[in-house]
Amino acid sequence: MKATQIFALSGILGLISYVLADGFGVKPNNPQLPGVPYVVHDGTRPQPRMVTPGGGGVVVKAPSDATVLFDGKNLDAWTSKSGLPTWEIKDGAMIAAKSEMTTKESFGAIQLHTEWRCPAGRKVQDQGGGNSGIFFMGLYEIQVLECHENKTYPDGQAGSLYGQTPPLCNATVPQGEWNSYDIIFTPPVYDGEIVKEPARVTVIHNGVVVQNSRAFLGPTQHKKLATYPKTHPLTAPISLQFHGDPMEYRNMWIRPLGEYDQQAK
Ligand code: MG
């Protein structure tokens, strides 16, 4: 084959892979999602409407019974596969680096608060440049993504149940500004190997509800349809995704939700 032919062929192959790639405006060859006329990571799914949050990110200080996961000073609550936390701390924020981090403690049903941002001036496109995520029980991702002006497939936007459900609206503030998440997560309830209640999540993004007690189809998957495993832990560590981007988090705390009708001690 002549060099020009190889060049033309590689161009065609590149175009095909671009067309098949997941991204904004692209309907990829991924599995159909149940109950909606869209596939996983469907770039033709309607883009959630923009909402400008009144005042941007909401700072909520840790209540008295909270477990503080990050207060700007140290990464004592965190570990990683290497056995040590891998992220950096700068100006009171923890910055994603090197690998995923997980909490040392395990949690079930919780309320979580944090603030996050994508550094200003960083080049962001679709899923690249401004991507992280909060994995409840290390399994269920609420997406963290710079998408104030950046378009992507809606089930991969900030506040999405990644690969499953887009946010009700897009409340992301401009790149470089702090967003807030207040999230209520409930694990699935099993009866033997049967899922009696799916995992559910409510997400408030910058004071705006973007997920309303939404059920997960199963633990988060990429390009695949999520389904529940036969067995499931009752509690597990939270993990924070490192997707190659120096996304920043601050003021992260959680509260285990406990049960109703418990006597005060
Ligand atoms: Mg992510």
PDB file of C-alpha atoms and ligand atoms in Angstrom:
ATOM      1  CA  MET A   1       0.000   0.000   0.000  1.00  0.00           C
ATOM      2  CA  LYS A   2       1.292   3.456  -0.874  1.00  0.00           C
ATOM      3  CA  ALA A   3       1.849   6.014   1.836  1.00  0.00           C
ATOM      4  CA  THR A   4      -1.016   8.136   0.490  1.00  0.00           C
ATOM      5  CA  GLN A   5      -3.363   5.116   0.640  1.00  0.00           C
ATOM      6  CA  ILE A   6      -2.287   4.327   4.213  1.00  0.00           C
ATOM      7  CA  PHE A   7      -2.857   7.988   5.111  1.00  0.00           C
ATOM      8  CA  ALA A   8      -6.339   7.937   3.537  1.00  0.00           C
ATOM      9  CA  LEU A   9      -7.204   4.640   5.255  1.00  0.00           C
ATOM     10  CA  SER A  10      -6.072   5.840   8.660  1.00  0.00           C
ATOM     11  CA  GLY A  11      -8.141   9.008   8.112  1.00  0.00           C
ATOM     12  CA  ILE A  12     -11.250   6.934   7.330  1.00  0.00           C
ATOM     13  CA  LEU A  13     -10.643   4.677  10.348  1.00  0.00           C
ATOM     14  CA  GLY A  14     -10.178   7.767  12.515  1.00  0.00           C
ATOM     15  CA  LEU A  15     -13.462   9.203  11.248  1.00  0.00           C
ATOM     16  CA  ILE A  16     -15.277   5.908  11.944  1.00  0.00           C
ATOM     17  CA  SER A  17     -13.894   5.717  15.484  1.00  0.00           C
ATOM     18  CA  TYR A  18     -14.897   9.353  16.006  1.00  0.00           C
ATOM     19  CA  VAL A  19     -18.447   8.628  14.826  1.00  0.00           C
ATOM     20  CA  LEU A  20     -18.655   5.550  17.075  1.00  0.00           C
ATOM     21  CA  ALA A  21     -17.151   7.316  20.092  1.00  0.00           C
ATOM     22  CA  ASP A  22     -19.401   8.437  22.917  1.00  0.00           C
ATOM     23  CA  GLY A  23     -19.869  12.169  23.056  1.00  0.00           C
ATOM     24  CA  PHE A  24     -22.129  15.162  22.553  1.00  0.00           C
ATOM     25  CA  GLY A  25     -24.460  14.734  19.582  1.00  0.00           C
ATOM     26  CA  VAL A  26     -23.440  11.109  18.950  1.00  0.00           C
ATOM     27  CA  LYS A  27     -25.771   8.110  19.317  1.00  0.00           C
ATOM     28  CA  PRO A  28     -23.240   5.413  20.146  1.00  0.00           C
ATOM     29  CA  ASN A  29     -23.619   1.687  19.677  1.00  0.00           C
ATOM     30  CA  ASN A  30     -24.308   1.106  23.385  1.00  0.00           C
ATOM     31  CA  PRO A  31     -27.089  -0.863  25.112  1.00  0.00           C
ATOM     32  CA  GLN A  32     -30.647   0.483  25.266  1.00  0.00           C
ATOM     33  CA  LEU A  33     -31.653   1.938  28.646  1.00  0.00           C
ATOM     34  CA  PRO A  34     -34.946   0.654  30.129  1.00  0.00           C
ATOM     35  CA  GLY A  35     -37.990   2.942  30.015  1.00  0.00           C
ATOM     36  CA  VAL A  36     -36.484   5.661  27.806  1.00  0.00           C
ATOM     37  CA  PRO A  37     -35.785   5.820  24.050  1.00  0.00           C
ATOM     38  CA  TYR A  38     -32.054   6.314  24.621  1.00  0.00           C
ATOM     39  CA  VAL A  39     -28.937   4.205  24.819  1.00  0.00           C
ATOM     40  CA  VAL A  40     -26.187   4.412  27.464  1.00  0.00           C
ATOM     41  CA  HIS A  41     -24.167   7.664  26.973  1.00  0.00           C
ATOM     42  CA  ASP A  42     -26.624   8.857  24.302  1.00  0.00           C
ATOM     43  CA  GLY A  43     -25.320  12.166  22.962  1.00  0.00           C
ATOM     44  CA  THR A  44     -28.657  12.779  21.209  1.00  0.00           C
ATOM     45  CA  ARG A  45     -30.571  12.677  24.500  1.00  0.00           C
ATOM     46  CA  PRO A  46     -32.050  16.131  25.345  1.00  0.00           C
ATOM     47  CA  GLN A  47     -29.560  18.449  27.000  1.00  0.00           C
ATOM     48  CA  PRO A  48     -30.877  19.405  30.474  1.00  0.00           C
ATOM     49  CA  ARG A  49     -31.914  23.063  30.618  1.00  0.00           C
ATOM     50  CA  MET A  50     -29.528  25.506  32.237  1.00  0.00           C
ATOM     51  CA  VAL A  51     -30.437  26.997  35.595  1.00  0.00           C
ATOM     52  CA  THR A  52     -28.368  29.808  37.055  1.00  0.00           C
ATOM     53  CA  PRO A  53     -28.033  29.084  40.768  1.00  0.00           C
ATOM     54  CA  GLY A  54     -28.737  32.082  42.983  1.00  0.00           C
ATOM     55  CA  GLY A  55     -25.311  32.833  44.404  1.00  0.00           C
ATOM     56  CA  GLY A  56     -23.500  29.726  43.112  1.00  0.00           C
ATOM     57  CA  GLY A  57     -22.164  27.017  45.407  1.00  0.00           C
ATOM     58  CA  VAL A  58     -23.717  26.706  48.874  1.00  0.00           C
ATOM     59  CA  VAL A  59     -21.262  26.383  51.768  1.00  0.00           C
ATOM     60  CA  VAL A  60     -22.678  24.261  54.611  1.00  0.00           C
ATOM     61  CA  LYS A  61     -20.480  23.740  57.638  1.00  0.00           C
ATOM     62  CA  ALA A  62     -20.297  20.268  59.196  1.00  0.00           C
ATOM     63  CA  PRO A  63     -23.025  19.622  61.818  1.00  0.00           C
ATOM     64  CA  SER A  64     -22.033  18.292  65.244  1.00  0.00           C
ATOM     65  CA  ASP A  65     -22.629  14.619  64.353  1.00  0.00           C
ATOM     66  CA  ALA A  66     -20.859  14.719  60.974  1.00  0.00           C
ATOM     67  CA  THR A  67     -17.871  12.609  59.995  1.00  0.00           C
ATOM     68  CA  VAL A  68     -15.494  15.093  58.409  1.00  0.00           C
ATOM     69  CA  LEU A  69     -13.826  13.626  55.320  1.00  0.00           C
ATOM     70  CA  PHE A  70     -11.854  16.749  54.419  1.00  0.00           C
ATOM     71  CA  ASP A  71     -11.559  20.050  56.261  1.00  0.00           C
ATOM     72  CA  GLY A  72      -8.759  21.572  54.208  1.00  0.00           C
ATOM     73  CA  LYS A  73      -5.957  20.393  56.473  1.00  0.00           C
ATOM     74  CA  ASN A  74      -5.171  16.714  55.927  1.00  0.00           C
ATOM     75  CA  LEU A  75      -6.130  13.523  54.091  1.00  0.00           C
ATOM     76  CA  ASP A  76      -6.331  11.385  57.261  1.00  0.00           C
ATOM     77  CA  ALA A  77      -9.760  10.002  56.312  1.00  0.00           C
ATOM     78  CA  TRP A  78      -8.457   8.708  52.969  1.00  0.00           C
ATOM     79  CA  THR A  79      -6.413   5.918  51.489  1.00  0.00           C
ATOM     80  CA  SER A  80      -5.802   4.405  48.051  1.00  0.00           C
ATOM     81  CA  LYS A  81      -4.689   1.139  46.462  1.00  0.00           C
ATOM     82  CA  SER A  82      -1.112   2.087  47.344  1.00  0.00           C
ATOM     83  CA  GLY A  83      -2.107   2.240  51.022  1.00  0.00           C
ATOM     84  CA  LEU A  84      -1.654   6.014  51.224  1.00  0.00           C
ATOM     85  CA  PRO A  85      -3.743   8.969  50.028  1.00  0.00           C
ATOM     86  CA  THR A  86      -2.467  10.176  46.651  1.00  0.00           C
ATOM     87  CA  TRP A  87      -4.115  13.568  46.213  1.00  0.00           C
ATOM     88  CA  GLU A  88      -2.542  16.923  47.000  1.00  0.00           C
ATOM     89  CA  ILE A  89      -3.687  19.709  49.293  1.00  0.00           C
ATOM     90  CA  LYS A  90      -3.445  23.327  48.185  1.00  0.00           C
ATOM     91  CA  ASP A  91      -5.164  26.402  49.620  1.00  0.00           C
ATOM     92  CA  GLY A  92      -7.624  24.306  51.640  1.00  0.00           C
ATOM     93  CA  ALA A  93      -8.652  22.139  48.688  1.00  0.00           C
ATOM     94  CA  MET A  94      -7.753  18.553  47.880  1.00  0.00           C
ATOM     95  CA  ILE A  95      -6.714  18.120  44.284  1.00  0.00           C
ATOM     96  CA  ALA A  96      -7.202  14.907  42.329  1.00  0.00           C
ATOM     97  CA  ALA A  97      -3.923  13.243  41.374  1.00  0.00           C
ATOM     98  CA  LYS A  98      -2.364   9.882  40.533  1.00  0.00           C
ATOM     99  CA  SER A  99      -5.196   7.514  41.504  1.00  0.00           C
ATOM    100  CA  GLU A 100      -8.641   7.055  42.976  1.00  0.00           C
ATOM    101  CA  MET A 101      -8.926   7.671  46.715  1.00  0.00           C
ATOM    102  CA  THR A 102     -11.249   5.834  49.074  1.00  0.00           C
ATOM    103  CA  THR A 103     -12.403   6.559  52.600  1.00  0.00           C
ATOM    104  CA  LYS A 104     -10.895   4.414  55.329  1.00  0.00           C
ATOM    105  CA  GLU A 105     -14.357   4.067  56.893  1.00  0.00           C
ATOM    106  CA  SER A 106     -17.348   2.297  55.348  1.00  0.00           C
ATOM    107  CA  PHE A 107     -20.803   3.851  55.067  1.00  0.00           C
ATOM    108  CA  GLY A 108     -24.344   2.884  54.107  1.00  0.00           C
ATOM    109  CA  ALA A 109     -27.180   5.434  53.971  1.00  0.00           C
ATOM    110  CA  ILE A 110     -25.669   8.902  54.243  1.00  0.00           C
ATOM    111  CA  GLN A 111     -25.990  12.605  53.654  1.00  0.00           C
ATOM    112  CA  LEU A 112     -22.896  14.090  52.016  1.00  0.00           C
ATOM    113  CA  HIS A 113     -21.868  17.686  51.522  1.00  0.00           C
ATOM    114  CA  THR A 114     -18.933  18.906  49.492  1.00  0.00           C
ATOM    115  CA  GLU A 115     -17.839  21.709  47.236  1.00  0.00           C
ATOM    116  CA  TRP A 116     -15.940  21.084  43.992  1.00  0.00           C
ATOM    117  CA  ARG A 117     -14.559  22.943  41.017  1.00  0.00           C
ATOM    118  CA  CYS A 118     -12.595  22.604  37.821  1.00  0.00           C
ATOM    119  CA  PRO A 119      -9.582  24.929  37.784  1.00  0.00           C
ATOM    120  CA  ALA A 120     -10.031  28.030  35.625  1.00  0.00           C
ATOM    121  CA  GLY A 121      -8.198  28.122  32.319  1.00  0.00           C
ATOM    122  CA  ARG A 122      -8.062  24.362  31.895  1.00  0.00           C
ATOM    123  CA  LYS A 123      -9.064  23.060  28.449  1.00  0.00           C
ATOM    124  CA  VAL A 124     -12.235  21.027  28.802  1.00  0.00           C
ATOM    125  CA  GLN A 125     -14.054  19.129  26.088  1.00  0.00           C
ATOM    126  CA  ASP A 126     -16.887  16.649  26.530  1.00  0.00           C
ATOM    127  CA  GLN A 127     -15.757  14.046  29.122  1.00  0.00           C
ATOM    128  CA  GLY A 128     -12.158  15.241  28.988  1.00  0.00           C
ATOM    129  CA  GLY A 129     -10.372  17.898  31.007  1.00  0.00           C
ATOM    130  CA  GLY A 130     -12.778  18.392  33.913  1.00  0.00           C
ATOM    131  CA  ASN A 131     -13.908  14.959  35.084  1.00  0.00           C
ATOM    132  CA  SER A 132     -14.105  13.291  38.497  1.00  0.00           C
ATOM    133  CA  GLY A 133     -16.908  11.616  40.415  1.00  0.00           C
ATOM    134  CA  ILE A 134     -18.161  10.558  43.810  1.00  0.00           C
ATOM    135  CA  PHE A 135     -18.715   6.801  44.067  1.00  0.00           C
ATOM    136  CA  PHE A 136     -21.061   5.875  46.906  1.00  0.00           C
ATOM    137  CA  MET A 137     -20.077   2.499  48.361  1.00  0.00           C
ATOM    138  CA  GLY A 138     -17.328   2.630  45.722  1.00  0.00           C
ATOM    139  CA  LEU A 139     -20.020   1.534  43.238  1.00  0.00           C
ATOM    140  CA  TYR A 140     -22.548   4.256  42.424  1.00  0.00           C
ATOM    141  CA  GLU A 141     -21.163   7.357  40.699  1.00  0.00           C
ATOM    142  CA  ILE A 142     -22.613  10.815  40.881  1.00  0.00           C
ATOM    143  CA  GLN A 143     -20.718  12.527  38.142  1.00  0.00           C
ATOM    144  CA  VAL A 144     -18.510  15.531  38.770  1.00  0.00           C
ATOM    145  CA  LEU A 145     -17.842  17.332  35.496  1.00  0.00           C
ATOM    146  CA  GLU A 146     -17.188  20.866  34.324  1.00  0.00           C
ATOM    147  CA  CYS A 147     -20.240  21.411  32.125  1.00  0.00           C
ATOM    148  CA  HIS A 148     -21.229  25.033  32.434  1.00  0.00           C
ATOM    149  CA  GLU A 149     -20.409  25.593  28.775  1.00  0.00           C
ATOM    150  CA  ASN A 150     -19.028  22.175  27.933  1.00  0.00           C
ATOM    151  CA  LYS A 151     -21.559  19.845  26.296  1.00  0.00           C
ATOM    152  CA  THR A 152     -21.464  16.076  26.695  1.00  0.00           C
ATOM    153  CA  TYR A 153     -23.862  13.150  26.664  1.00  0.00           C
ATOM    154  CA  PRO A 154     -26.500  14.052  29.305  1.00  0.00           C
ATOM    155  CA  ASP A 155     -26.089  10.869  31.373  1.00  0.00           C
ATOM    156  CA  GLY A 156     -22.462  11.949  31.843  1.00  0.00           C
ATOM    157  CA  GLN A 157     -23.150  15.521  33.000  1.00  0.00           C
ATOM    158  CA  ALA A 158     -22.518  16.926  36.447  1.00  0.00           C
ATOM    159  CA  GLY A 159     -25.183  15.548  38.784  1.00  0.00           C
ATOM    160  CA  SER A 160     -25.966  12.552  36.584  1.00  0.00           C
ATOM    161  CA  LEU A 161     -26.227   8.963  37.721  1.00  0.00           C
ATOM    162  CA  TYR A 162     -23.381   8.256  35.350  1.00  0.00           C
ATOM    163  CA  GLY A 163     -24.455   6.165  32.370  1.00  0.00           C
ATOM    164  CA  GLN A 164     -28.051   6.043  33.603  1.00  0.00           C
ATOM    165  CA  THR A 165     -29.924   9.264  34.370  1.00  0.00           C
ATOM    166  CA  PRO A 166     -29.122  12.867  33.398  1.00  0.00           C
ATOM    167  CA  PRO A 167     -29.747  15.632  35.942  1.00  0.00           C
ATOM    168  CA  LEU A 168     -33.182  17.315  35.876  1.00  0.00           C
ATOM    169  CA  CYS A 169     -31.358  20.496  34.923  1.00  0.00           C
ATOM    170  CA  ASN A 170     -27.831  21.824  34.555  1.00  0.00           C
ATOM    171  CA  ALA A 171     -26.964  24.026  37.535  1.00  0.00           C
ATOM    172  CA  THR A 172     -23.186  24.063  37.001  1.00  0.00           C
ATOM    173  CA  VAL A 173     -21.462  27.385  37.652  1.00  0.00           C
ATOM    174  CA  PRO A 174     -18.725  28.742  35.346  1.00  0.00           C
ATOM    175  CA  GLN A 175     -15.371  26.957  35.307  1.00  0.00           C
ATOM    176  CA  GLY A 176     -13.123  28.075  38.161  1.00  0.00           C
ATOM    177  CA  GLU A 177     -16.046  28.779  40.511  1.00  0.00           C
ATOM    178  CA  TRP A 178     -17.031  26.471  43.378  1.00  0.00           C
ATOM    179  CA  ASN A 179     -20.035  24.181  42.974  1.00  0.00           C
ATOM    180  CA  SER A 180     -21.726  22.483  45.915  1.00  0.00           C
ATOM    181  CA  TYR A 181     -23.298  19.045  46.198  1.00  0.00           C
ATOM    182  CA  ASP A 182     -25.673  17.974  48.940  1.00  0.00           C
ATOM    183  CA  ILE A 183     -26.413  14.326  48.321  1.00  0.00           C
ATOM    184  CA  ILE A 184     -28.601  11.783  50.103  1.00  0.00           C
ATOM    185  CA  PHE A 185     -27.707   8.226  49.200  1.00  0.00           C
ATOM    186  CA  THR A 186     -29.501   5.029  50.254  1.00  0.00           C
ATOM    187  CA  PRO A 187     -28.037   1.601  49.496  1.00  0.00           C
ATOM    188  CA  PRO A 188     -30.121  -1.128  47.869  1.00  0.00           C
ATOM    189  CA  VAL A 189     -32.094  -3.516  50.076  1.00  0.00           C
ATOM    190  CA  TYR A 190     -31.789  -7.206  49.287  1.00  0.00           C
ATOM    191  CA  ASP A 191     -33.909 -10.200  50.222  1.00  0.00           C
ATOM    192  CA  GLY A 192     -31.465 -13.022  49.600  1.00  0.00           C
ATOM    193  CA  GLU A 193     -30.335 -12.473  46.006  1.00  0.00           C
ATOM    194  CA  ILE A 194     -33.436 -10.408  45.115  1.00  0.00           C
ATOM    195  CA  VAL A 195     -33.244  -6.603  45.058  1.00  0.00           C
ATOM    196  CA  LYS A 196     -36.241  -5.435  47.113  1.00  0.00           C
ATOM    197  CA  GLU A 197     -35.321  -1.740  46.908  1.00  0.00           C
ATOM    198  CA  PRO A 198     -32.802  -0.273  44.491  1.00  0.00           C
ATOM    199  CA  ALA A 199     -30.121   2.164  45.605  1.00  0.00           C
ATOM    200  CA  ARG A 200     -31.490   5.718  45.512  1.00  0.00           C
ATOM    201  CA  VAL A 201     -30.005   9.177  45.392  1.00  0.00           C
ATOM    202  CA  THR A 202     -31.153  12.756  45.808  1.00  0.00           C
ATOM    203  CA  VAL A 203     -28.725  15.391  44.578  1.00  0.00           C
ATOM    204  CA  ILE A 204     -28.898  19.126  45.264  1.00  0.00           C
ATOM    205  CA  HIS A 205     -26.413  20.981  43.069  1.00  0.00           C
ATOM    206  CA  ASN A 206     -25.753  24.588  44.075  1.00  0.00           C
ATOM    207  CA  GLY A 207     -29.080  24.644  45.931  1.00  0.00           C
ATOM    208  CA  VAL A 208     -30.980  23.176  42.950  1.00  0.00           C
ATOM    209  CA  VAL A 209     -32.499  19.670  43.027  1.00  0.00           C
ATOM    210  CA  VAL A 210     -31.078  17.743  40.071  1.00  0.00           C
ATOM    211  CA  GLN A 211     -31.956  14.187  41.223  1.00  0.00           C
ATOM    212  CA  ASN A 212     -35.099  13.390  43.194  1.00  0.00           C
ATOM    213  CA  SER A 213     -34.820  10.047  45.013  1.00  0.00           C
ATOM    214  CA  ARG A 214     -33.746   8.518  41.723  1.00  0.00           C
ATOM    215  CA  ALA A 215     -33.162   4.758  41.588  1.00  0.00           C
ATOM    216  CA  PHE A 216     -29.893   3.348  40.272  1.00  0.00           C
ATOM    217  CA  LEU A 217     -30.216   0.539  37.714  1.00  0.00           C
ATOM    218  CA  GLY A 218     -27.228  -1.036  39.436  1.00  0.00           C
ATOM    219  CA  PRO A 219     -23.594  -0.149  40.142  1.00  0.00           C
ATOM    220  CA  THR A 220     -22.142   2.340  37.640  1.00  0.00           C
ATOM    221  CA  GLN A 221     -20.898   1.008  34.324  1.00  0.00           C
ATOM    222  CA  HIS A 222     -19.172   2.559  31.328  1.00  0.00           C
ATOM    223  CA  LYS A 223     -20.785   1.791  27.930  1.00  0.00           C
ATOM    224  CA  LYS A 224     -22.734  -1.074  29.528  1.00  0.00           C
ATOM    225  CA  LEU A 225     -26.162  -1.454  31.070  1.00  0.00           C
ATOM    226  CA  ALA A 226     -25.930  -1.462  34.861  1.00  0.00           C
ATOM    227  CA  THR A 227     -27.504  -4.380  36.730  1.00  0.00           C
ATOM    228  CA  TYR A 228     -27.420  -5.430  40.363  1.00  0.00           C
ATOM    229  CA  PRO A 229     -25.069  -8.162  41.550  1.00  0.00           C
ATOM    230  CA  LYS A 230     -26.398 -11.155  43.484  1.00  0.00           C
ATOM    231  CA  THR A 231     -24.743 -10.070  46.687  1.00  0.00           C
ATOM    232  CA  HIS A 232     -24.088  -6.596  48.024  1.00  0.00           C
ATOM    233  CA  PRO A 233     -22.300  -5.162  51.045  1.00  0.00           C
ATOM    234  CA  LEU A 234     -24.354  -3.276  53.646  1.00  0.00           C
ATOM    235  CA  THR A 235     -21.669  -0.619  53.944  1.00  0.00           C
ATOM    236  CA  ALA A 236     -18.583   0.238  51.890  1.00  0.00           C
ATOM    237  CA  PRO A 237     -16.077   3.088  51.506  1.00  0.00           C
ATOM    238  CA  ILE A 238     -16.819   6.134  49.362  1.00  0.00           C
ATOM    239  CA  SER A 239     -14.356   6.663  46.535  1.00  0.00           C
ATOM    240  CA  LEU A 240     -13.375   9.732  44.562  1.00  0.00           C
ATOM    241  CA  GLN A 241     -12.516   9.271  40.919  1.00  0.00           C
ATOM    242  CA  PHE A 242      -9.231  10.407  39.405  1.00  0.00           C
ATOM    243  CA  HIS A 243      -9.945  10.746  35.684  1.00  0.00           C
ATOM    244  CA  GLY A 244      -6.646  12.415  34.814  1.00  0.00           C
ATOM    245  CA  ASP A 245      -7.870  15.899  35.732  1.00  0.00           C
ATOM    246  CA  PRO A 246      -6.836  18.013  38.756  1.00  0.00           C
ATOM    247  CA  MET A 247     -10.398  18.516  39.999  1.00  0.00           C
ATOM    248  CA  GLU A 248     -10.649  20.182  43.392  1.00  0.00           C
ATOM    249  CA  TYR A 249     -12.816  19.354  46.412  1.00  0.00           C
ATOM    250  CA  ARG A 250     -13.199  21.100  49.745  1.00  0.00           C
ATOM    251  CA  ASN A 251     -15.376  20.984  52.881  1.00  0.00           C
ATOM    252  CA  MET A 252     -16.440  17.341  52.542  1.00  0.00           C
ATOM    253  CA  TRP A 253     -18.420  15.718  55.314  1.00  0.00           C
ATOM    254  CA  ILE A 254     -21.005  13.030  55.696  1.00  0.00           C
ATOM    255  CA  ARG A 255     -23.674  12.008  58.190  1.00  0.00           C
ATOM    256  CA  PRO A 256     -24.853   8.405  58.478  1.00  0.00           C
ATOM    257  CA  LEU A 257     -28.652   8.766  58.413  1.00  0.00           C
ATOM    258  CA  GLY A 258     -29.550   6.304  61.151  1.00  0.00           C
ATOM    259  CA  GLU A 259     -33.049   4.993  61.850  1.00  0.00           C
ATOM    260  CA  TYR A 260     -36.354   6.625  62.846  1.00  0.00           C
ATOM    261  CA  ASP A 261     -37.648   6.397  66.422  1.00  0.00           C
ATOM    262  CA  GLN A 262     -34.285   5.992  68.068  1.00  0.00           C
ATOM    263  CA  GLN A 263     -33.971   7.150  71.676  1.00  0.00           C
ATOM    264  CA  ALA A 264     -31.651  10.134  72.153  1.00  0.00           C
ATOM    265  CA  LYS A 265     -28.584   9.209  74.154  1.00  0.00           C
TER     266      LYS A 265
HETATM  267 MG    MG B   1     -16.523  10.777  36.346  1.00  0.00          MG
END
